[in-house]
Amino acid sequence: MDKKELIKTAHLARLKLSEKEHLEFTDQLKVIFEYFKRISSIDTKDTLPLVYPLDGVESMISLREDKVQTMKEKKAELLDLAPERLGNEYKVPPVVD
Amino acid sequence: MEQNSQHANLRSEWKTVIGLEIHAQLLTKSKLFSPDPSHFVEKENEHIHFISLGLPGTLPVLNQKVLEYSTQVGLALNCHINGRSVFARKNYFYPDLPKGYQISQYEQPICENGYIEFECKGKRKKVRIQRVHIEEDAGRFHHRGHCSLVNFNRAGVPLVEIVSMPDMNSPAEAAEMVRSIRKILKYMKVCDGNLEEGSLRCDCNVSVQKISDNKLGTRTELKNLNSFKFIEKAIEYEVNRQIHILNEGHKVIQETRLYDSTKNKTFSLRSKEEASDYRYFPDPDLLPVSLSKQWIEEQRKQIPESFLQKADRFQKEYGLSPKESFLITEERSRADYFEKMLKTKASAQLSANWLINEVLARFNENRMDIDNCPVTPEQLGEMIKMIERKEISGKIGKKVFSEMWNTKKNPVEIIKKLGLKKISDPNILSSMVEEIINKFPKQVADYKNGKEKIFGFFIGEVMKISKGQADPEALNKMVKEKLNS
Amino acid sequence: MSTKCLLWWIKMDLLNYKLHELTSLIRKKALSVKELCQFYMDRIEKYNSELNAVLTINPDILQTAENIDKNLNQYKDLPLLGIPILLKDVFCTKGIRTTAGSKILENFISPYSAEVVRRLEKAGAVILGKCNQDEFAMGNSNKNSAFGPVYNPWNKKYVPGGSSGGSAAAVAAGLCAASMGTDTGGSVRQPASFCNLVGVKPTYGRVSRYGMIAYASSLDQAGPMTMCVEDSALILESISGKDEKDSTSSIKEVPKWLHNCQSQNIKNMKIGFLNKEEANTSCSPEVVQSLEQVKTLLQSKGALVEDVSVPIMNMSVPVYYLISTSEASSNLARYDGVRYGYRSDFQNKKPDHLEEFYSQTRKEGFGSEVKRRIIMGTYCLSSGYYDEYYNKASQIRRIIRDHFVKIFSKYSLLIAPVSLSTAFSLEENPAGTLESYLIDSFTVSANLAGLPALSVPACFSSANQLPIGVQLIASHFDEQTLFNTALLIQEELKAVGKRPSYLV
């Protein structure tokens, strides 16, 4: 990952990096990804990716009945977690289009 | 812009290609992955939950009803239902997106490769459906001076996204496609299909190409089209805009554009020059969904009659004309209303007449929905039966209907209260007719001298004194008898 | 002996009781829950400043304890009656701060409790407080915490391991009766090995993840960290089982592990020893020796021991980091300062732009290891790289998983090192280096495959007197074999139960 890609990736992740971090990360990730590249040596033709580790080992379907469950906790408790609010709405800086 | 005739020539060299992405909110009680209520509520941040707010540690659990509805929609659109489908995360940052990702479907959606057929300007049109998939809706935010405010009521509401192939070739076809999809969804009662309020949303991908060309032109995406009229107008504008650009030798930029209805123009959403990289990957909090062939067949059985099937059936079973049956089956709620009327054993033809001429007329006037009709189908059915039994005339019926509309009371009550029952008792009629005959000897003489047209005069006069309640048939008979005696 | 004398005598020995012995004392009213909680709170006050293992104490603990004492009859059958437990700060606890070791949640008070917490309480346990950890469970040293590192009670110049470092140090130092950690790539097993504890990572799906702040969803599992095997079995039993609120939690019935726990009669049991060389990294001689000791023991009891080759294991570390950082980059996107948590104050100058707001908040709220991993994960998933990194890793994951499943059709148990060495010093293995990631070489495979695994104390290093644990891995849902074999090792090698002498 070169510096340009690092900047692009950091933006995608909404992370601001200091100049120091930019340099550090570029060097570190270069070494790390160099090592990770070894996976390309494995033949994976016709192999399906695995996400759920018990896929094929245990068969399950998790569904929820279409029912409303009211929380015991008051909505006020949830809203109180907000760093900034205006009335009942969450407040954020303006979205610049 | 070119002169009209020049433009018409120009236009004929170009082919319009339109694809649609339709989002429909499903009518479930709870949200897609969390148990908070799904329906609209005015107060901000009222329908929220730990899960739909994306609190740390929360996990999604799939609403069974959504799986059922989306499968049914896929089947109604002639799709293949995938035995295994997967949820994927679409990652991006936006204030109305609580988790920083939307749970949607990417590879392996629930339905693929279907089609829909409809009529547009007298011609049959088939549009292929590329896919139907499930995803969650985002919240809403709006600007307020120096900040933005976010309301998460809508966050997590279940959506089906219906993606068509670029098979439409005119704004009218696009609008008709949306109408047809809407009809199907409303018919199945899985969505209330409201474009203005946003329970049904339509994005259009528009491109043009020279008729001789095989390659698809660069397309733009039109958003914010919340009426059928706007859909047509926006596409029309965009097509002309693109032709104009290409004709000048420039290129069409692939971008998202919004429609401004006041100016009848589309304009670019300046922001996203770089296409967003959503980094889709399978959601590890949700297992792949496995659907058996049996279960899918069960869903097929759950699909109610389509409007075409219903219209056909109404013609066959109830003897309605094609025009009548299409009018009544236009909306599922109307058809349901009609059949409820018939349950009272009122006749089909009369019920249809009343529904079309009285009920629907009033609705079109007041822009209401038949679900809000103040007269219940049972009440109206009962009234029609009274007309059929000749207890009241059709004319009186109209009065009674107005009363029912305004007071919501039963017809029997109203008729009693206003004393509107049809008079067919021969004794009463006899005395009324005799009263008129005695009152107007000149007219009696005229009639007896051959002026047959004056017959109607006597009918009219008896009607007046009976306040319109005389049974026309019986009255006719009685007057004839008395005059000829 | 007078009652007072007896009580004093019991208290002095409290650190040596197993959990079921403590609950027995409580039922007999020989010990009150309040006394037991006070005992641990005193020890936290005495020792925590030098260890930095505990971040938050439950302010209502004594009240809760008193309530149980008052209503003992009602609660007497509960399996974890009155047991004070510390939780890794990744478990949401209603009303008590939950930080995940991060500044971005420094003052976050969850309005709900994790399912694990609910089940522990339902089983009679009392939540003593929350433990320090590597931020968002990313790390294997507990040096990546926003609240300072944790020090290994055996030698404070060394790390306790991570990411459940605080949970491990707390149990080893006797600051609680037991603790809960989470294991994504070895974060329960490795600190257990470094601190002389039993640490279990159950089969994926055994324990609900609802309310457990996510690092990598397809790899995370909660696990107990205890002084002995029986304690782990008891706790795991109390928290396992289907949870409707976690779609990935298993419907498999939960066996009575403790009740059925007996030194494995391992005569003729086929046990495989993982060929370490294939992990593409080398173990210290003491680790090699610990494995030999275990091998000798098992052979002496009649087991059929063989070396097992798993060459694909040399891909485990890359596959693990590619997948876990990808999932993490997405799981941590919700920390944006909008609905909860830290929000940058921008030095009192309001940002006029939302993008700025997000980036600055996350820059200030996240530590560098977290940022590094988010960048790695975002990169792996990004267009152009998805196929060669994330997708490829997921495919190899299946190969690894299937390989292990095949191994378990032949062997009942696999034995492997937990880590490359004993605990390392605070200066070694700095974050962001490949070396720091390779420490996980032997633990990540069990997470990738969803297999149950545990670490049990085997011996001590002659070089630095630090503990060395040995890793047992079993087939999906076969935690019983793990407990039984670990119990045998516990009884025969006798490393289990030892604590640093100055703390006793």
PDB file of N, CA, C and O in Angstrom, chain B residues 95-137:
ATOM      1  N   PRO B  95     -25.232  10.367   8.097  1.00  0.00           N
ATOM      2  CA  PRO B  95     -25.872  10.528   9.401  1.00  0.00           C
ATOM      3  C   PRO B  95     -27.120   9.666   9.604  1.00  0.00           C
ATOM      4  O   PRO B  95     -27.429   9.277  10.725  1.00  0.00           O
ATOM      5  N   ASP B  96     -27.834   9.337   8.509  1.00  0.00           N
ATOM      6  CA  ASP B  96     -29.066   8.567   8.682  1.00  0.00           C
ATOM      7  C   ASP B  96     -28.812   7.055   8.689  1.00  0.00           C
ATOM      8  O   ASP B  96     -29.749   6.269   8.725  1.00  0.00           O
ATOM      9  N   LEU B  97     -27.551   6.662   8.666  1.00  0.00           N
ATOM     10  CA  LEU B  97     -27.206   5.243   8.631  1.00  0.00           C
ATOM     11  C   LEU B  97     -26.558   4.850   9.961  1.00  0.00           C
ATOM     12  O   LEU B  97     -25.363   5.044  10.144  1.00  0.00           O
ATOM     13  N   PRO B  98     -27.327   4.297  10.896  1.00  0.00           N
ATOM     14  CA  PRO B  98     -26.832   4.101  12.263  1.00  0.00           C
ATOM     15  C   PRO B  98     -25.577   3.235  12.378  1.00  0.00           C
ATOM     16  O   PRO B  98     -24.707   3.535  13.192  1.00  0.00           O
ATOM     17  N   LYS B  99     -25.496   2.153  11.611  1.00  0.00           N
ATOM     18  CA  LYS B  99     -24.357   1.264  11.847  1.00  0.00           C
ATOM     19  C   LYS B  99     -23.148   1.646  11.004  1.00  0.00           C
ATOM     20  O   LYS B  99     -22.082   1.071  11.152  1.00  0.00           O
ATOM     21  N   GLY B 100     -23.306   2.601  10.106  1.00  0.00           N
ATOM     22  CA  GLY B 100     -22.209   2.908   9.187  1.00  0.00           C
ATOM     23  C   GLY B 100     -22.205   1.918   8.033  1.00  0.00           C
ATOM     24  O   GLY B 100     -21.302   1.886   7.212  1.00  0.00           O
ATOM     25  N   TYR B 101     -23.239   1.050   8.024  1.00  0.00           N
ATOM     26  CA  TYR B 101     -23.437   0.177   6.871  1.00  0.00           C
ATOM     27  C   TYR B 101     -24.914  -0.170   6.802  1.00  0.00           C
ATOM     28  O   TYR B 101     -25.629  -0.130   7.803  1.00  0.00           O
ATOM     29  N   GLN B 102     -25.363  -0.476   5.599  1.00  0.00           N
ATOM     30  CA  GLN B 102     -26.745  -0.889   5.398  1.00  0.00           C
ATOM     31  C   GLN B 102     -26.700  -2.396   5.148  1.00  0.00           C
ATOM     32  O   GLN B 102     -25.861  -2.886   4.366  1.00  0.00           O
ATOM     33  N   ILE B 103     -27.605  -3.126   5.806  1.00  0.00           N
ATOM     34  CA  ILE B 103     -27.684  -4.558   5.513  1.00  0.00           C
ATOM     35  C   ILE B 103     -28.579  -4.725   4.298  1.00  0.00           C
ATOM     36  O   ILE B 103     -29.741  -4.310   4.301  1.00  0.00           O
ATOM     37  N   SER B 104     -28.008  -5.279   3.254  1.00  0.00           N
ATOM     38  CA  SER B 104     -28.726  -5.405   1.982  1.00  0.00           C
ATOM     39  C   SER B 104     -28.394  -6.780   1.419  1.00  0.00           C
ATOM     40  O   SER B 104     -27.973  -7.666   2.160  1.00  0.00           O
ATOM     41  N   GLN B 105     -28.565  -6.952   0.108  1.00  0.00           N
ATOM     42  CA  GLN B 105     -28.125  -8.188  -0.528  1.00  0.00           C
ATOM     43  C   GLN B 105     -27.331  -7.819  -1.769  1.00  0.00           C
ATOM     44  O   GLN B 105     -27.677  -6.867  -2.471  1.00  0.00           O
ATOM     45  N   TYR B 106     -26.279  -8.548  -2.036  1.00  0.00           N
ATOM     46  CA  TYR B 106     -25.433  -8.212  -3.178  1.00  0.00           C
ATOM     47  C   TYR B 106     -25.357  -9.415  -4.108  1.00  0.00           C
ATOM     48  O   TYR B 106     -26.193  -9.570  -4.998  1.00  0.00           O
ATOM     49  N   GLU B 107     -24.406 -10.301  -3.870  1.00  0.00           N
ATOM     50  CA  GLU B 107     -24.413 -11.556  -4.631  1.00  0.00           C
ATOM     51  C   GLU B 107     -25.475 -12.436  -3.995  1.00  0.00           C
ATOM     52  O   GLU B 107     -25.734 -12.346  -2.825  1.00  0.00           O
ATOM     53  N   GLN B 108     -26.082 -13.307  -4.719  1.00  0.00           N
ATOM     54  CA  GLN B 108     -27.105 -14.213  -4.205  1.00  0.00           C
ATOM     55  C   GLN B 108     -28.282 -13.503  -3.534  1.00  0.00           C
ATOM     56  O   GLN B 108     -28.550 -13.697  -2.348  1.00  0.00           O
ATOM     57  N   PRO B 109     -29.020 -12.673  -4.296  1.00  0.00           N
ATOM     58  CA  PRO B 109     -30.235 -12.070  -3.742  1.00  0.00           C
ATOM     59  C   PRO B 109     -31.340 -13.115  -3.684  1.00  0.00           C
ATOM     60  O   PRO B 109     -31.179 -14.206  -4.231  1.00  0.00           O
ATOM     61  N   ILE B 110     -32.444 -12.761  -3.055  1.00  0.00           N
ATOM     62  CA  ILE B 110     -33.477 -13.761  -2.855  1.00  0.00           C
ATOM     63  C   ILE B 110     -34.203 -14.148  -4.149  1.00  0.00           C
ATOM     64  O   ILE B 110     -34.594 -15.305  -4.321  1.00  0.00           O
ATOM     65  N   CYS B 111     -34.380 -13.204  -5.089  1.00  0.00           N
ATOM     66  CA  CYS B 111     -35.089 -13.520  -6.340  1.00  0.00           C
ATOM     67  C   CYS B 111     -34.334 -12.970  -7.550  1.00  0.00           C
ATOM     68  O   CYS B 111     -33.762 -11.884  -7.487  1.00  0.00           O
ATOM     69  N   GLU B 112     -34.372 -13.703  -8.638  1.00  0.00           N
ATOM     70  CA  GLU B 112     -33.691 -13.251  -9.854  1.00  0.00           C
ATOM     71  C   GLU B 112     -34.454 -13.638 -11.102  1.00  0.00           C
ATOM     72  O   GLU B 112     -35.228 -14.586 -11.096  1.00  0.00           O
ATOM     73  N   ASN B 113     -34.179 -12.919 -12.189  1.00  0.00           N
ATOM     74  CA  ASN B 113     -34.632 -13.324 -13.525  1.00  0.00           C
ATOM     75  C   ASN B 113     -36.130 -13.529 -13.655  1.00  0.00           C
ATOM     76  O   ASN B 113     -36.589 -14.631 -13.976  1.00  0.00           O
ATOM     77  N   GLY B 114     -36.869 -12.455 -13.432  1.00  0.00           N
ATOM     78  CA  GLY B 114     -38.318 -12.529 -13.612  1.00  0.00           C
ATOM     79  C   GLY B 114     -38.737 -11.596 -14.732  1.00  0.00           C
ATOM     80  O   GLY B 114     -37.903 -11.142 -15.525  1.00  0.00           O
ATOM     81  N   TYR B 115     -40.035 -11.323 -14.790  1.00  0.00           N
ATOM     82  CA  TYR B 115     -40.529 -10.363 -15.785  1.00  0.00           C
ATOM     83  C   TYR B 115     -41.902  -9.881 -15.383  1.00  0.00           C
ATOM     84  O   TYR B 115     -42.583 -10.501 -14.571  1.00  0.00           O
ATOM     85  N   ILE B 116     -42.296  -8.781 -15.986  1.00  0.00           N
ATOM     86  CA  ILE B 116     -43.652  -8.273 -15.784  1.00  0.00           C
ATOM     87  C   ILE B 116     -44.192  -7.844 -17.127  1.00  0.00           C
ATOM     88  O   ILE B 116     -43.456  -7.353 -17.987  1.00  0.00           O
ATOM     89  N   GLU B 117     -45.471  -8.089 -17.339  1.00  0.00           N
ATOM     90  CA  GLU B 117     -46.114  -7.677 -18.593  1.00  0.00           C
ATOM     91  C   GLU B 117     -47.216  -6.676 -18.294  1.00  0.00           C
ATOM     92  O   GLU B 117     -47.931  -6.806 -17.306  1.00  0.00           O
ATOM     93  N   PHE B 118     -47.328  -5.678 -19.144  1.00  0.00           N
ATOM     94  CA  PHE B 118     -48.392  -4.699 -18.949  1.00  0.00           C
ATOM     95  C   PHE B 118     -48.713  -4.056 -20.282  1.00  0.00           C
ATOM     96  O   PHE B 118     -48.025  -4.283 -21.278  1.00  0.00           O
ATOM     97  N   GLU B 119     -49.782  -3.244 -20.284  1.00  0.00           N
ATOM     98  CA  GLU B 119     -50.157  -2.555 -21.524  1.00  0.00           C
ATOM     99  C   GLU B 119     -49.779  -1.108 -21.428  1.00  0.00           C
ATOM    100  O   GLU B 119     -50.020  -0.452 -20.414  1.00  0.00           O
ATOM    101  N   CYS B 120     -49.174  -0.597 -22.522  1.00  0.00           N
ATOM    102  CA  CYS B 120     -48.843   0.818 -22.546  1.00  0.00           C
ATOM    103  C   CYS B 120     -49.291   1.379 -23.881  1.00  0.00           C
ATOM    104  O   CYS B 120     -48.825   0.925 -24.932  1.00  0.00           O
ATOM    105  N   LYS B 121     -50.171   2.344 -23.859  1.00  0.00           N
ATOM    106  CA  LYS B 121     -50.707   2.947 -25.074  1.00  0.00           C
ATOM    107  C   LYS B 121     -51.170   1.882 -26.060  1.00  0.00           C
ATOM    108  O   LYS B 121     -50.817   1.902 -27.231  1.00  0.00           O
ATOM    109  N   GLY B 122     -51.922   0.951 -25.541  1.00  0.00           N
ATOM    110  CA  GLY B 122     -52.523  -0.079 -26.385  1.00  0.00           C
ATOM    111  C   GLY B 122     -51.621  -1.226 -26.769  1.00  0.00           C
ATOM    112  O   GLY B 122     -52.088  -2.215 -27.321  1.00  0.00           O
ATOM    113  N   LYS B 123     -50.311  -1.094 -26.474  1.00  0.00           N
ATOM    114  CA  LYS B 123     -49.425  -2.206 -26.859  1.00  0.00           C
ATOM    115  C   LYS B 123     -48.997  -3.010 -25.633  1.00  0.00           C
ATOM    116  O   LYS B 123     -48.797  -2.470 -24.557  1.00  0.00           O
ATOM    117  N   ARG B 124     -48.824  -4.311 -25.845  1.00  0.00           N
ATOM    118  CA  ARG B 124     -48.359  -5.190 -24.767  1.00  0.00           C
ATOM    119  C   ARG B 124     -46.861  -4.996 -24.610  1.00  0.00           C
ATOM    120  O   ARG B 124     -46.130  -4.978 -25.594  1.00  0.00           O
ATOM    121  N   LYS B 125     -46.387  -4.870 -23.356  1.00  0.00           N
ATOM    122  CA  LYS B 125     -44.962  -4.661 -23.134  1.00  0.00           C
ATOM    123  C   LYS B 125     -44.474  -5.640 -22.080  1.00  0.00           C
ATOM    124  O   LYS B 125     -45.150  -5.878 -21.066  1.00  0.00           O
ATOM    125  N   LYS B 126     -43.309  -6.233 -22.322  1.00  0.00           N
ATOM    126  CA  LYS B 126     -42.726  -7.129 -21.324  1.00  0.00           C
ATOM    127  C   LYS B 126     -41.413  -6.530 -20.846  1.00  0.00           C
ATOM    128  O   LYS B 126     -40.564  -6.157 -21.659  1.00  0.00           O
ATOM    129  N   VAL B 127     -41.253  -6.399 -19.551  1.00  0.00           N
ATOM    130  CA  VAL B 127     -40.006  -5.879 -18.978  1.00  0.00           C
ATOM    131  C   VAL B 127     -39.402  -6.955 -18.087  1.00  0.00           C
ATOM    132  O   VAL B 127     -40.076  -7.510 -17.210  1.00  0.00           O
ATOM    133  N   ARG B 128     -38.128  -7.258 -18.313  1.00  0.00           N
ATOM    134  CA  ARG B 128     -37.479  -8.284 -17.503  1.00  0.00           C
ATOM    135  C   ARG B 128     -37.057  -7.705 -16.147  1.00  0.00           C
ATOM    136  O   ARG B 128     -36.633  -6.565 -16.055  1.00  0.00           O
ATOM    137  N   ILE B 129     -37.222  -8.539 -15.118  1.00  0.00           N
ATOM    138  CA  ILE B 129     -36.804  -8.136 -13.782  1.00  0.00           C
ATOM    139  C   ILE B 129     -35.480  -8.814 -13.501  1.00  0.00           C
ATOM    140  O   ILE B 129     -35.400 -10.048 -13.520  1.00  0.00           O
ATOM    141  N   GLN B 130     -34.446  -8.033 -13.252  1.00  0.00           N
ATOM    142  CA  GLN B 130     -33.139  -8.623 -13.006  1.00  0.00           C
ATOM    143  C   GLN B 130     -33.096  -9.292 -11.643  1.00  0.00           C
ATOM    144  O   GLN B 130     -32.630 -10.409 -11.499  1.00  0.00           O
ATOM    145  N   ARG B 131     -33.579  -8.592 -10.624  1.00  0.00           N
ATOM    146  CA  ARG B 131     -33.540  -9.156  -9.284  1.00  0.00           C
ATOM    147  C   ARG B 131     -34.509  -8.460  -8.353  1.00  0.00           C
ATOM    148  O   ARG B 131     -34.929  -7.325  -8.608  1.00  0.00           O
ATOM    149  N   VAL B 132     -34.843  -9.161  -7.290  1.00  0.00           N
ATOM    150  CA  VAL B 132     -35.605  -8.579  -6.189  1.00  0.00           C
ATOM    151  C   VAL B 132     -34.816  -8.927  -4.934  1.00  0.00           C
ATOM    152  O   VAL B 132     -34.480 -10.090  -4.730  1.00  0.00           O
ATOM    153  N   HIS B 133     -34.471  -7.934  -4.139  1.00  0.00           N
ATOM    154  CA  HIS B 133     -33.755  -8.277  -2.913  1.00  0.00           C
ATOM    155  C   HIS B 133     -34.260  -7.489  -1.717  1.00  0.00           C
ATOM    156  O   HIS B 133     -35.009  -6.516  -1.870  1.00  0.00           O
ATOM    157  N   ILE B 134     -33.824  -7.942  -0.547  1.00  0.00           N
ATOM    158  CA  ILE B 134     -34.261  -7.361   0.725  1.00  0.00           C
ATOM    159  C   ILE B 134     -33.193  -6.401   1.234  1.00  0.00           C
ATOM    160  O   ILE B 134     -31.997  -6.701   1.127  1.00  0.00           O
ATOM    161  N   GLU B 135     -33.600  -5.278   1.780  1.00  0.00           N
ATOM    162  CA  GLU B 135     -32.633  -4.415   2.457  1.00  0.00           C
ATOM    163  C   GLU B 135     -33.346  -3.518   3.464  1.00  0.00           C
ATOM    164  O   GLU B 135     -34.562  -3.410   3.453  1.00  0.00           O
ATOM    165  N   GLU B 136     -32.549  -2.913   4.354  1.00  0.00           N
ATOM    166  CA  GLU B 136     -33.165  -2.063   5.371  1.00  0.00           C
ATOM    167  C   GLU B 136     -33.125  -0.593   4.949  1.00  0.00           C
ATOM    168  O   GLU B 136     -32.200  -0.151   4.265  1.00  0.00           O
ATOM    169  N   ASP B 137     -34.143   0.131   5.366  1.00  0.00           N
ATOM    170  CA  ASP B 137     -34.222   1.554   5.044  1.00  0.00           C
ATOM    171  C   ASP B 137     -33.352   2.338   6.009  1.00  0.00           C
ATOM    172  O   ASP B 137     -33.023   1.865   7.095  1.00  0.00           O
TER     173      ASP B 137
END
